[in-house]
Amino acid sequence: MQRVVSVFLPFFQAERLRRLTKALPKALPKDLPPERPLALTARIGAERRLVALDIKARQKGLYAGMPASRAQALLPGLLLKESAPEEEARALYRLAVWALRYSPVVAPDPPDGLLLDIGGCAHLFGGEEKLLEDLLARLSRMGLTAKAGLAASLGAAHALARFAPGPAPRVPPGASLAEHLAPLPVEALRLDEERSAALRRLGFERMGELFGKSRAPLARRFGPELLRRLDEALGVAAEPIVPIRPPERIETRLAFAEPLAAAEALSLALDRLAEELCERLAARKAGARRLDLLLTRLDRSIALLSVRLARPSRRPAHLTQLLGERLGSIDCGLGVEEARLLASVTAPLHAEQLATNFGTKPQQPDLAELIDRLQGRLGGARIFRTAPVESDFPERAVKRVPPLEELRRKAATRPRSWPRPARLLAHPEPVEVTALLPDYPPALFVWKGARHRIRRADGPERIFGEWWQGPGEIGLARDYFQVEDERGARFWLFRETRGAAPPRWFLHGFFA
């Protein structure tokens, strides 16, 4: 019996961008601060309009289709980002692949949903209610707002997920679909806006008001589309789910005649596995981005080693080295009887010429293998490079990006006559300052209980607040001073003024 789950992700496009900013949790600056509402825009005709919102923007009264200029006027702190339909479709497909843990029949429901046929699968999770509870809890931990509807037809599940009250409305097996769908609005039939508006003009506001009506008059006025949607919702007409095909994993397997416990023996087995894996990767013109080594012990427990690569690779020596450095940390127990090496994440990798004797252009060094080894030893979040950001505020002028990301050159946004300190604090720290006059450089400041009497000072360099970042930036100004104390230490101080409030002083960096 078909049992369809329709997962509704009302803010998927915006929440996808929020999740991307968490890939490097210490990134500076945060492009999408969580306290500010977010909307995605696209050009529709000659005007730019909102196509997706997050929950904060929706609560402020904004809606899809609103002109972007009007939305900014109504909500000055609104963040606007360009919509990327292709990237959103790929992200939804990856989420559908993730949902294969619940059912082998899963399909994306663009632009903001998933479809799962859990017939025969619910008992593996303790029943349908437990399955829905686990599904929604996992999506919530991912940072995605989700609602799920469950019924015996795709149309009914889709309607429940989007229009029925509650986080997981469900029609029990054998129950009447018409009874549960009757109170839902006519928009739940998945009709276009024109037909839905025409139904409301004729007095049809709920789906139940259409049940039992003569079909011929409805077909003459609204066309066969209305009758088809009614039959699909009630389960009279079949509406199959076209499932995605899970990506085939590239893996190699090696079983041992006798259990292995020594790291040296496992290293020899790893060499053989890596050779076979790279041959299969080469046949598909792909390279590994993530490797998983699974070692099955005699007690059937599994030890796992995983490494990520900065760039696709299928060089056996490099893959063996990354995993071999960590083999010594494996507890083999009574011995390992089977080893499996998987390329769980791959990317296209075509053959390329590494060196040539023609021409004089020097070959650029490839840092990918060095980065892979550093990430394996220090952790992926600790290896990064900085990229410039168009901002006058020093703490916003750079951000962390993956180490091999291509950077675009940007012109400097500050006068070159004003140097920047060698060490910049992540967040300015308040200090107590004594100055001859409010507009003069400081004569003395106290930081962390230590007094620093100023001998020389240069400044100010004025930086104004970026009003487009939010209301708090309006009327903000900073006056930066380079100062040197009696011991020769040099600091970077600034005086912050905000409207009529008294000025405050902060320490922001140190010069070498």
Short mmCIF file of C-alpha atoms in Angstrom, two decimals:
data_model
loop_
_atom_site.label_atom_id
_atom_site.label_comp_id
_atom_site.label_asym_id
_atom_site.label_seq_id
_atom_site.Cartn_x
_atom_site.Cartn_y
_atom_site.Cartn_z
CA MET A 1 0.00 0.00 0.00
CA GLN A 2 1.30 3.43 -0.92
CA ARG A 3 2.07 5.73 2.02
CA VAL A 4 3.44 9.06 0.88
CA VAL A 5 5.29 11.60 3.00
CA SER A 6 5.42 15.14 1.62
CA VAL A 7 8.09 17.26 3.33
CA PHE A 8 7.51 21.01 3.08
CA LEU A 9 10.53 23.31 3.53
CA PRO A 10 8.96 26.80 3.45
CA PHE A 11 12.24 28.70 3.89
CA PHE A 12 14.62 26.29 2.18
CA GLN A 13 16.29 28.77 -0.20
CA ALA A 14 17.13 31.27 2.54
CA GLU A 15 18.08 28.66 5.14
CA ARG A 16 20.41 27.02 2.61
CA LEU A 17 22.46 30.23 2.55
CA ARG A 18 22.45 30.39 6.35
CA ARG A 19 23.88 26.86 6.48
CA LEU A 20 26.64 27.76 4.02
CA THR A 21 27.92 30.52 6.31
CA LYS A 22 28.42 27.91 9.06
CA ALA A 23 30.91 25.89 6.99
CA LEU A 24 33.69 27.94 8.62
CA PRO A 25 32.23 28.85 12.02
CA LYS A 26 34.96 31.39 12.78
CA ALA A 27 34.61 33.17 9.45
CA LEU A 28 35.08 36.92 9.55
CA PRO A 29 32.86 38.70 8.78
CA LYS A 30 29.54 36.91 8.96
CA ASP A 31 27.86 37.74 5.66
CA LEU A 32 24.43 36.71 6.96
CA PRO A 33 24.04 37.71 10.62
CA PRO A 34 21.23 35.60 12.10
CA GLU A 35 19.49 38.55 13.73
CA ARG A 36 18.74 40.23 10.39
CA PRO A 37 15.94 39.11 8.02
CA LEU A 38 16.97 37.67 4.66
CA ALA A 39 15.29 37.62 1.24
CA LEU A 40 16.35 36.29 -2.16
CA THR A 41 15.65 38.28 -5.30
CA ALA A 42 15.41 37.65 -9.04
CA ARG A 43 14.73 39.86 -12.03
CA ILE A 44 11.16 39.36 -13.23
CA GLY A 45 10.55 41.44 -16.33
CA ALA A 46 12.08 44.86 -15.80
CA GLU A 47 11.86 44.77 -12.01
CA ARG A 48 13.71 42.93 -9.26
CA ARG A 49 11.33 41.09 -6.94
CA LEU A 50 11.51 38.82 -3.89
CA VAL A 51 11.34 35.12 -4.72
CA ALA A 52 12.14 33.58 -1.31
CA LEU A 53 12.18 34.73 2.33
CA ASP A 54 13.33 33.53 5.70
CA ILE A 55 11.03 33.32 8.68
CA LYS A 56 12.02 36.75 10.06
CA ALA A 57 11.23 38.49 6.77
CA ARG A 58 7.90 36.65 6.53
CA GLN A 59 6.97 37.71 10.07
CA LYS A 60 7.62 41.35 9.11
CA GLY A 61 4.92 41.15 6.44
CA LEU A 62 7.06 40.63 3.34
CA TYR A 63 5.94 38.13 0.71
CA ALA A 64 7.22 36.50 -2.46
CA GLY A 65 6.60 38.65 -5.52
CA MET A 66 7.03 41.96 -3.68
CA PRO A 67 9.31 44.49 -5.44
CA ALA A 68 12.73 44.54 -3.78
CA SER A 69 12.76 48.35 -3.54
CA ARG A 70 9.49 48.35 -1.64
CA ALA A 71 10.70 45.60 0.69
CA GLN A 72 13.83 47.59 1.57
CA ALA A 73 11.75 50.68 2.24
CA LEU A 74 9.44 48.76 4.59
CA LEU A 75 12.30 46.90 6.32
CA PRO A 76 15.58 48.91 6.30
CA GLY A 77 17.61 46.09 7.89
CA LEU A 78 16.66 43.56 5.22
CA LEU A 79 19.49 41.54 3.65
CA LEU A 80 19.05 40.90 -0.07
CA LYS A 81 20.86 38.10 -1.92
CA GLU A 82 20.60 36.97 -5.53
CA SER A 83 18.65 33.77 -6.06
CA ALA A 84 20.60 30.84 -7.56
CA PRO A 85 18.02 28.34 -8.91
CA GLU A 86 20.61 25.84 -10.16
CA GLU A 87 22.45 25.73 -6.83
CA GLU A 88 19.14 25.43 -4.96
CA ALA A 89 18.09 22.51 -7.19
CA ARG A 90 21.41 20.75 -6.49
CA ALA A 91 21.02 21.34 -2.77
CA LEU A 92 17.48 19.90 -2.84
CA TYR A 93 18.77 16.85 -4.74
CA ARG A 94 21.49 16.30 -2.12
CA LEU A 95 18.84 16.52 0.58
CA ALA A 96 16.80 13.90 -1.28
CA VAL A 97 19.85 11.63 -1.37
CA TRP A 98 20.19 12.11 2.39
CA ALA A 99 16.51 11.12 2.83
CA LEU A 100 17.20 7.70 1.30
CA ARG A 101 17.84 6.53 4.86
CA TYR A 102 14.06 6.48 5.32
CA SER A 103 12.90 4.93 2.04
CA PRO A 104 14.34 3.70 -1.26
CA VAL A 105 11.70 5.76 -3.10
CA VAL A 106 12.57 9.45 -2.66
CA ALA A 107 12.20 12.35 -5.07
CA PRO A 108 12.75 16.11 -4.82
CA ASP A 109 9.59 18.23 -5.01
CA PRO A 110 10.91 21.56 -6.34
CA PRO A 111 11.31 24.22 -5.22
CA ASP A 112 10.79 23.53 -1.53
CA GLY A 113 9.88 19.93 -0.79
CA LEU A 114 10.63 16.21 -0.80
CA LEU A 115 8.47 13.18 -1.54
CA LEU A 116 8.97 9.78 0.14
CA ASP A 117 7.02 6.55 -0.27
CA ILE A 118 7.44 4.83 3.11
CA GLY A 119 5.11 1.91 2.40
CA GLY A 120 6.74 -1.12 4.04
CA CYS A 121 9.49 0.99 5.71
CA ALA A 122 7.78 2.61 8.71
CA HIS A 123 8.12 -0.45 10.99
CA LEU A 124 11.91 -0.09 10.81
CA PHE A 125 11.60 3.19 12.71
CA GLY A 126 8.93 2.12 15.20
CA GLY A 127 5.92 3.23 13.16
CA GLU A 128 4.86 6.14 11.01
CA GLU A 129 4.71 8.67 13.84
CA LYS A 130 8.22 7.78 15.01
CA LEU A 131 9.54 8.04 11.46
CA LEU A 132 8.05 11.52 11.00
CA GLU A 133 9.35 12.60 14.39
CA ASP A 134 12.89 11.45 13.57
CA LEU A 135 12.77 13.02 10.08
CA LEU A 136 11.66 16.43 11.34
CA ALA A 137 14.12 16.37 14.25
CA ARG A 138 17.07 15.69 11.94
CA LEU A 139 16.01 18.46 9.54
CA SER A 140 15.69 20.86 12.47
CA ARG A 141 19.23 20.05 13.60
CA MET A 142 20.37 20.91 10.08
CA GLY A 143 18.87 24.37 10.51
CA LEU A 144 15.90 23.72 8.20
CA THR A 145 12.31 24.58 9.06
CA ALA A 146 10.19 21.63 7.98
CA LYS A 147 6.67 20.26 8.08
CA ALA A 148 5.53 16.83 6.87
CA GLY A 149 2.21 15.41 5.73
CA LEU A 150 1.46 11.69 5.44
CA ALA A 151 -1.40 10.13 3.48
CA ALA A 152 -2.22 7.36 1.01
CA SER A 153 -1.84 9.64 -2.04
CA LEU A 154 0.72 12.15 -3.17
CA GLY A 155 -1.85 14.91 -3.63
CA ALA A 156 -3.28 14.44 -0.14
CA ALA A 157 0.16 14.39 1.51
CA HIS A 158 1.15 17.53 -0.39
CA ALA A 159 -2.03 19.33 0.74
CA LEU A 160 -1.64 18.28 4.39
CA ALA A 161 2.01 19.36 4.56
CA ARG A 162 1.27 22.87 3.28
CA PHE A 163 -2.21 23.71 4.57
CA ALA A 164 -3.18 21.44 7.49
CA PRO A 165 -2.43 22.56 11.07
CA GLY A 166 0.29 20.90 13.13
CA PRO A 167 3.90 19.95 12.35
CA ALA A 168 3.08 16.44 11.03
CA PRO A 169 -0.58 15.96 10.00
CA ARG A 170 -1.33 12.35 9.06
CA VAL A 171 -4.23 10.37 7.58
CA PRO A 172 -4.15 6.92 9.26
CA PRO A 173 -4.21 3.84 7.00
CA GLY A 174 -7.73 3.04 5.88
CA ALA A 175 -9.15 6.43 6.94
CA SER A 176 -11.17 8.58 4.55
CA LEU A 177 -9.04 11.02 2.59
CA ALA A 178 -12.07 13.17 1.75
CA GLU A 179 -12.85 13.67 5.45
CA HIS A 180 -9.33 14.93 6.23
CA LEU A 181 -9.02 17.08 3.10
CA ALA A 182 -12.46 18.71 3.27
CA PRO A 183 -11.50 21.63 5.59
CA LEU A 184 -8.41 22.60 3.52
CA PRO A 185 -8.53 25.62 1.17
CA VAL A 186 -8.90 25.14 -2.58
CA GLU A 187 -5.25 26.25 -3.06
CA ALA A 188 -4.26 22.84 -1.63
CA LEU A 189 -5.31 21.25 -4.94
CA ARG A 190 -2.08 22.48 -6.61
CA LEU A 191 -3.97 24.59 -9.16
CA ASP A 192 -2.58 27.74 -10.74
CA GLU A 193 -3.48 31.10 -9.21
CA GLU A 194 -5.99 31.93 -11.92
CA ARG A 195 -8.08 28.78 -11.35
CA SER A 196 -7.89 29.12 -7.57
CA ALA A 197 -9.08 32.73 -7.77
CA ALA A 198 -11.92 31.72 -10.11
CA LEU A 199 -13.08 29.03 -7.68
CA ARG A 200 -13.18 31.54 -4.84
CA ARG A 201 -15.16 34.03 -6.93
CA LEU A 202 -17.79 31.32 -7.41
CA GLY A 203 -17.93 30.66 -3.66
CA PHE A 204 -15.73 27.55 -3.45
CA GLU A 205 -13.33 28.16 -0.56
CA ARG A 206 -12.76 24.64 0.81
CA MET A 207 -11.88 21.39 -0.93
CA GLY A 208 -14.88 19.66 0.66
CA GLU A 209 -17.23 22.00 -1.22
CA LEU A 210 -16.04 20.44 -4.50
CA PHE A 211 -16.51 16.82 -3.43
CA GLY A 212 -19.72 15.37 -4.80
CA LYS A 213 -20.36 18.21 -7.25
CA SER A 214 -21.31 17.38 -10.83
CA ARG A 215 -18.11 16.86 -12.75
CA ALA A 216 -19.33 18.00 -16.18
CA PRO A 217 -20.03 21.65 -15.19
CA LEU A 218 -16.70 21.84 -13.34
CA ALA A 219 -14.85 20.50 -16.36
CA ARG A 220 -16.57 22.93 -18.74
CA ARG A 221 -15.73 25.96 -16.58
CA PHE A 222 -12.29 25.04 -15.21
CA GLY A 223 -11.02 22.42 -17.63
CA PRO A 224 -9.86 18.85 -16.95
CA GLU A 225 -7.03 20.06 -14.68
CA LEU A 226 -9.39 20.57 -11.73
CA LEU A 227 -10.87 17.08 -12.00
CA ARG A 228 -7.43 15.51 -12.33
CA ARG A 229 -6.18 17.25 -9.19
CA LEU A 230 -9.28 16.19 -7.27
CA ASP A 231 -8.84 12.55 -8.32
CA GLU A 232 -5.12 12.62 -7.41
CA ALA A 233 -5.85 14.08 -3.96
CA LEU A 234 -8.54 11.46 -3.25
CA GLY A 235 -6.37 8.60 -4.51
CA VAL A 236 -8.68 7.79 -7.44
CA ALA A 237 -6.03 8.64 -10.07
CA ALA A 238 -2.53 7.22 -9.72
CA GLU A 239 0.33 9.68 -9.31
CA PRO A 240 3.60 7.75 -9.10
CA ILE A 241 6.79 9.10 -7.57
CA VAL A 242 9.78 9.04 -9.89
CA PRO A 243 12.59 8.18 -7.45
CA ILE A 244 16.11 9.46 -7.70
CA ARG A 245 18.86 6.99 -8.38
CA PRO A 246 21.33 7.01 -5.49
CA PRO A 247 24.85 7.79 -6.64
CA GLU A 248 26.92 4.64 -7.02
CA ARG A 249 29.80 4.57 -4.61
CA ILE A 250 33.28 3.68 -5.77
CA GLU A 251 34.81 1.23 -3.33
CA THR A 252 37.24 -1.66 -3.03
CA ARG A 253 37.11 -4.55 -0.59
CA LEU A 254 39.74 -6.93 0.73
CA ALA A 255 39.04 -9.92 2.99
CA PHE A 256 41.91 -11.52 4.94
CA ALA A 257 42.49 -15.26 5.38
CA GLU A 258 43.80 -14.55 8.88
CA PRO A 259 42.88 -11.57 11.10
CA LEU A 260 45.38 -8.69 10.98
CA ALA A 261 46.35 -6.71 14.06
CA ALA A 262 49.66 -5.04 13.13
CA ALA A 263 49.68 -1.56 11.61
CA GLU A 264 52.37 -2.66 9.12
CA ALA A 265 50.15 -5.42 7.72
CA LEU A 266 47.21 -3.02 7.45
CA SER A 267 49.42 -0.54 5.64
CA LEU A 268 50.27 -3.14 2.97
CA ALA A 269 46.57 -3.90 2.56
CA LEU A 270 45.85 -0.18 2.27
CA ASP A 271 48.39 0.14 -0.56
CA ARG A 272 46.56 -2.53 -2.54
CA LEU A 273 43.14 -1.04 -1.85
CA ALA A 274 44.29 2.44 -2.91
CA GLU A 275 45.73 1.11 -6.19
CA GLU A 276 42.45 -0.60 -7.10
CA LEU A 277 40.39 2.41 -6.05
CA CYS A 278 42.43 4.81 -8.17
CA GLU A 279 42.04 2.54 -11.20
CA ARG A 280 38.26 2.68 -10.83
CA LEU A 281 38.38 6.44 -10.33
CA ALA A 282 40.46 6.84 -13.49
CA ALA A 283 37.96 4.75 -15.45
CA ARG A 284 35.25 7.24 -14.49
CA LYS A 285 37.50 10.30 -14.93
CA ALA A 286 36.90 11.23 -11.31
CA GLY A 287 38.95 12.01 -8.23
CA ALA A 288 38.25 11.43 -4.56
CA ARG A 289 37.24 14.36 -2.33
CA ARG A 290 36.57 12.17 0.73
CA LEU A 291 37.91 8.73 1.65
CA ASP A 292 36.45 6.33 4.20
CA LEU A 293 38.43 3.30 5.39
CA LEU A 294 36.24 0.75 7.19
CA LEU A 295 37.93 -2.03 9.12
CA THR A 296 35.68 -4.89 10.26
CA ARG A 297 36.92 -6.58 13.45
CA LEU A 298 36.33 -10.18 14.47
CA ASP A 299 33.50 -9.13 16.79
CA ARG A 300 31.78 -7.50 13.74
CA SER A 301 32.37 -3.99 15.05
CA ILE A 302 33.72 -1.46 12.56
CA ALA A 303 36.55 1.05 12.93
CA LEU A 304 36.31 4.07 10.64
CA LEU A 305 38.96 6.45 9.32
CA SER A 306 37.84 9.41 7.18
CA VAL A 307 39.86 12.08 5.40
CA ARG A 308 38.81 14.98 3.22
CA LEU A 309 40.85 16.30 0.32
CA ALA A 310 41.18 19.92 -0.69
CA ARG A 311 41.17 18.99 -4.38
CA PRO A 312 40.11 15.81 -6.24
CA SER A 313 42.92 13.26 -6.39
CA ARG A 314 43.47 9.71 -7.58
CA ARG A 315 47.18 9.36 -6.86
CA PRO A 316 47.59 6.15 -4.82
CA ALA A 317 50.68 7.30 -2.93
CA HIS A 318 48.94 10.46 -1.72
CA LEU A 319 45.76 8.67 -0.62
CA THR A 320 47.78 5.98 1.15
CA GLN A 321 49.86 8.56 2.97
CA LEU A 322 46.80 10.44 4.28
CA LEU A 323 45.23 7.31 5.75
CA GLY A 324 48.49 5.59 6.70
CA GLU A 325 49.45 8.37 9.10
CA ARG A 326 46.38 7.54 11.20
CA LEU A 327 46.49 3.73 11.10
CA GLY A 328 48.41 3.63 14.35
CA SER A 329 45.45 5.11 16.21
CA ILE A 330 43.15 2.20 15.25
CA ASP A 331 42.21 -0.32 17.93
CA CYS A 332 42.21 -3.63 16.05
CA GLY A 333 40.79 -5.59 18.98
CA LEU A 334 41.14 -9.35 18.28
CA GLY A 335 42.06 -8.60 14.67
CA VAL A 336 40.70 -7.15 11.43
CA GLU A 337 39.13 -9.61 9.01
CA GLU A 338 38.01 -7.24 6.25
CA ALA A 339 38.98 -3.78 4.95
CA ARG A 340 36.93 -1.53 2.67
CA LEU A 341 38.07 1.71 1.07
CA LEU A 342 35.33 4.02 -0.24
CA ALA A 343 35.50 7.22 -2.26
CA SER A 344 32.33 8.54 -0.62
CA VAL A 345 32.61 11.96 -2.29
CA THR A 346 34.03 12.35 -5.78
CA ALA A 347 34.43 15.12 -8.35
CA PRO A 348 35.35 15.16 -12.04
CA LEU A 349 39.10 14.91 -12.63
CA HIS A 350 40.41 14.82 -16.17
CA ALA A 351 43.95 13.98 -17.21
CA GLU A 352 46.32 16.93 -17.33
CA GLN A 353 49.92 17.49 -18.28
CA LEU A 354 52.00 18.02 -15.17
CA ALA A 355 55.30 19.12 -16.74
CA THR A 356 56.76 20.05 -20.11
CA ASN A 357 60.14 20.84 -21.58
CA PHE A 358 58.65 23.33 -24.04
CA GLY A 359 58.44 26.99 -23.21
CA THR A 360 59.90 28.92 -20.32
CA LYS A 361 56.82 29.47 -18.18
CA PRO A 362 57.54 28.01 -14.72
CA GLN A 363 55.11 25.46 -13.35
CA GLN A 364 53.07 26.64 -10.37
CA PRO A 365 53.46 24.46 -7.28
CA ASP A 366 50.43 22.39 -6.30
CA LEU A 367 49.65 22.92 -2.61
CA ALA A 368 46.69 20.52 -2.50
CA GLU A 369 48.64 17.58 -1.07
CA LEU A 370 50.31 19.73 1.58
CA ILE A 371 46.92 21.14 2.60
CA ASP A 372 45.46 17.63 2.82
CA ARG A 373 48.21 16.56 5.22
CA LEU A 374 47.83 19.67 7.36
CA GLN A 375 44.07 19.21 7.55
CA GLY A 376 44.53 15.59 8.59
CA ARG A 377 46.80 16.62 11.45
CA LEU A 378 45.28 19.94 12.55
CA GLY A 379 41.63 19.70 11.46
CA GLY A 380 39.87 21.13 8.44
CA ALA A 381 38.55 24.26 10.18
CA ARG A 382 42.10 25.40 11.07
CA ILE A 383 43.39 25.56 7.50
CA PHE A 384 42.06 28.52 5.53
CA ARG A 385 43.07 31.63 3.66
CA THR A 386 41.71 35.15 3.82
CA ALA A 387 39.78 36.98 1.12
CA PRO A 388 39.11 40.71 0.90
CA VAL A 389 35.64 42.13 1.53
CA GLU A 390 34.43 45.55 0.41
CA SER A 391 34.19 47.26 3.80
CA ASP A 392 35.87 50.22 5.49
CA PHE A 393 35.59 48.59 8.92
CA PRO A 394 38.81 46.63 9.60
CA GLU A 395 37.09 43.68 11.30
CA ARG A 396 34.82 43.27 8.26
CA ALA A 397 37.44 43.78 5.56
CA VAL A 398 38.49 40.10 5.37
CA LYS A 399 36.82 36.73 5.60
CA ARG A 400 37.99 33.12 5.83
CA VAL A 401 37.63 30.94 2.75
CA PRO A 402 38.75 27.40 1.85
CA PRO A 403 42.51 27.28 1.25
CA LEU A 404 42.31 26.58 -2.49
CA GLU A 405 39.42 28.86 -3.38
CA GLU A 406 40.12 31.15 -6.31
CA LEU A 407 40.21 34.77 -5.17
CA ARG A 408 39.31 37.77 -7.28
CA ARG A 409 41.49 40.82 -6.96
CA LYS A 410 39.74 43.79 -5.42
CA ALA A 411 40.91 47.34 -5.21
CA ALA A 412 41.84 48.68 -1.79
CA THR A 413 39.04 50.58 -0.10
CA ARG A 414 41.25 52.73 2.15
CA PRO A 415 43.92 55.35 1.56
CA ARG A 416 47.35 53.73 1.30
CA SER A 417 48.82 56.49 3.46
CA TRP A 418 47.12 54.99 6.52
CA PRO A 419 48.87 51.74 7.55
CA ARG A 420 47.14 48.87 9.31
CA PRO A 421 48.50 47.09 12.42
CA ALA A 422 50.33 43.79 12.16
CA ARG A 423 47.96 42.24 14.72
CA LEU A 424 44.26 43.04 14.66
CA LEU A 425 41.95 42.03 17.51
CA ALA A 426 38.91 40.04 16.42
CA HIS A 427 36.71 42.35 18.49
CA PRO A 428 37.74 45.84 19.71
CA GLU A 429 38.27 45.94 23.47
CA PRO A 430 37.15 48.96 25.55
CA VAL A 431 39.82 51.10 27.25
CA GLU A 432 39.79 54.07 29.61
CA VAL A 433 41.34 57.14 27.99
CA THR A 434 42.48 60.54 29.24
CA ALA A 435 42.72 63.28 26.60
CA LEU A 436 43.39 67.04 26.85
CA LEU A 437 40.29 67.86 24.85
CA PRO A 438 37.55 65.56 23.48
CA ASP A 439 38.87 65.89 19.91
CA TYR A 440 42.57 65.51 20.84
CA PRO A 441 44.60 62.27 20.70
CA PRO A 442 44.74 60.33 23.96
CA ALA A 443 47.38 61.29 26.51
CA LEU A 444 46.98 58.12 28.60
CA PHE A 445 44.93 54.94 28.40
CA VAL A 446 44.31 51.97 30.70
CA TRP A 447 43.90 48.48 29.23
CA LYS A 448 43.49 45.38 31.39
CA GLY A 449 44.65 47.28 34.46
CA ALA A 450 47.92 48.50 32.89
CA ARG A 451 48.59 52.24 32.34
CA HIS A 452 50.11 53.39 29.07
CA ARG A 453 51.27 57.02 28.90
CA ILE A 454 51.30 58.25 25.31
CA ARG A 455 54.48 59.82 23.99
CA ARG A 456 53.56 60.16 20.30
CA ALA A 457 50.27 60.01 18.39
CA ASP A 458 49.14 60.33 14.80
CA GLY A 459 45.59 60.73 13.50
CA PRO A 460 42.73 60.78 13.31
CA GLU A 461 41.60 58.58 10.41
CA ARG A 462 37.81 58.82 10.29
CA ILE A 463 35.64 55.86 9.25
CA PHE A 464 31.88 56.27 9.02
CA GLY A 465 29.30 53.61 9.73
CA GLU A 466 27.95 51.54 6.85
CA TRP A 467 24.30 52.55 6.98
CA TRP A 468 23.23 49.76 4.62
CA GLN A 469 24.28 47.16 7.19
CA GLY A 470 21.49 48.12 9.57
CA PRO A 471 19.92 50.91 11.64
CA GLY A 472 22.68 50.67 14.24
CA GLU A 473 25.23 51.95 11.71
CA ILE A 474 23.43 55.24 11.07
CA GLY A 475 25.23 58.12 12.78
CA LEU A 476 28.22 55.92 13.69
CA ALA A 477 31.77 57.25 13.26
CA ARG A 478 35.21 56.08 14.35
CA ASP A 479 38.37 58.19 14.71
CA TYR A 480 41.50 55.98 14.64
CA PHE A 481 44.83 57.03 16.21
CA GLN A 482 48.25 55.41 16.02
CA VAL A 483 49.88 55.91 19.42
CA GLU A 484 53.21 54.99 21.03
CA ASP A 485 53.75 54.72 24.78
CA GLU A 486 56.86 55.47 26.85
CA ARG A 487 58.21 51.90 26.40
CA GLY A 488 58.01 52.11 22.60
CA ALA A 489 54.96 49.86 22.17
CA ARG A 490 52.59 51.06 19.47
CA PHE A 491 48.81 50.64 19.56
CA TRP A 492 45.80 51.34 17.35
CA LEU A 493 43.03 53.12 19.27
CA PHE A 494 39.78 54.58 18.06
CA ARG A 495 37.14 56.92 19.48
CA GLU A 496 33.60 55.85 18.63
CA THR A 497 30.78 58.36 18.44
CA ARG A 498 27.14 57.49 17.82
CA GLY A 499 24.72 60.39 17.52
CA ALA A 500 24.48 62.42 20.71
CA ALA A 501 25.86 59.64 22.93
CA PRO A 502 29.19 60.33 24.69
CA PRO A 503 32.24 58.99 22.86
CA ARG A 504 33.81 55.65 23.82
CA TRP A 505 37.40 54.48 23.29
CA PHE A 506 38.55 51.06 22.11
CA LEU A 507 41.82 49.23 21.42
CA HIS A 508 41.74 47.52 18.03
CA GLY A 509 45.29 46.37 17.22
CA PHE A 510 49.07 46.42 17.75
CA PHE A 511 51.81 47.62 15.43
CA ALA A 512 55.04 45.60 15.22
#
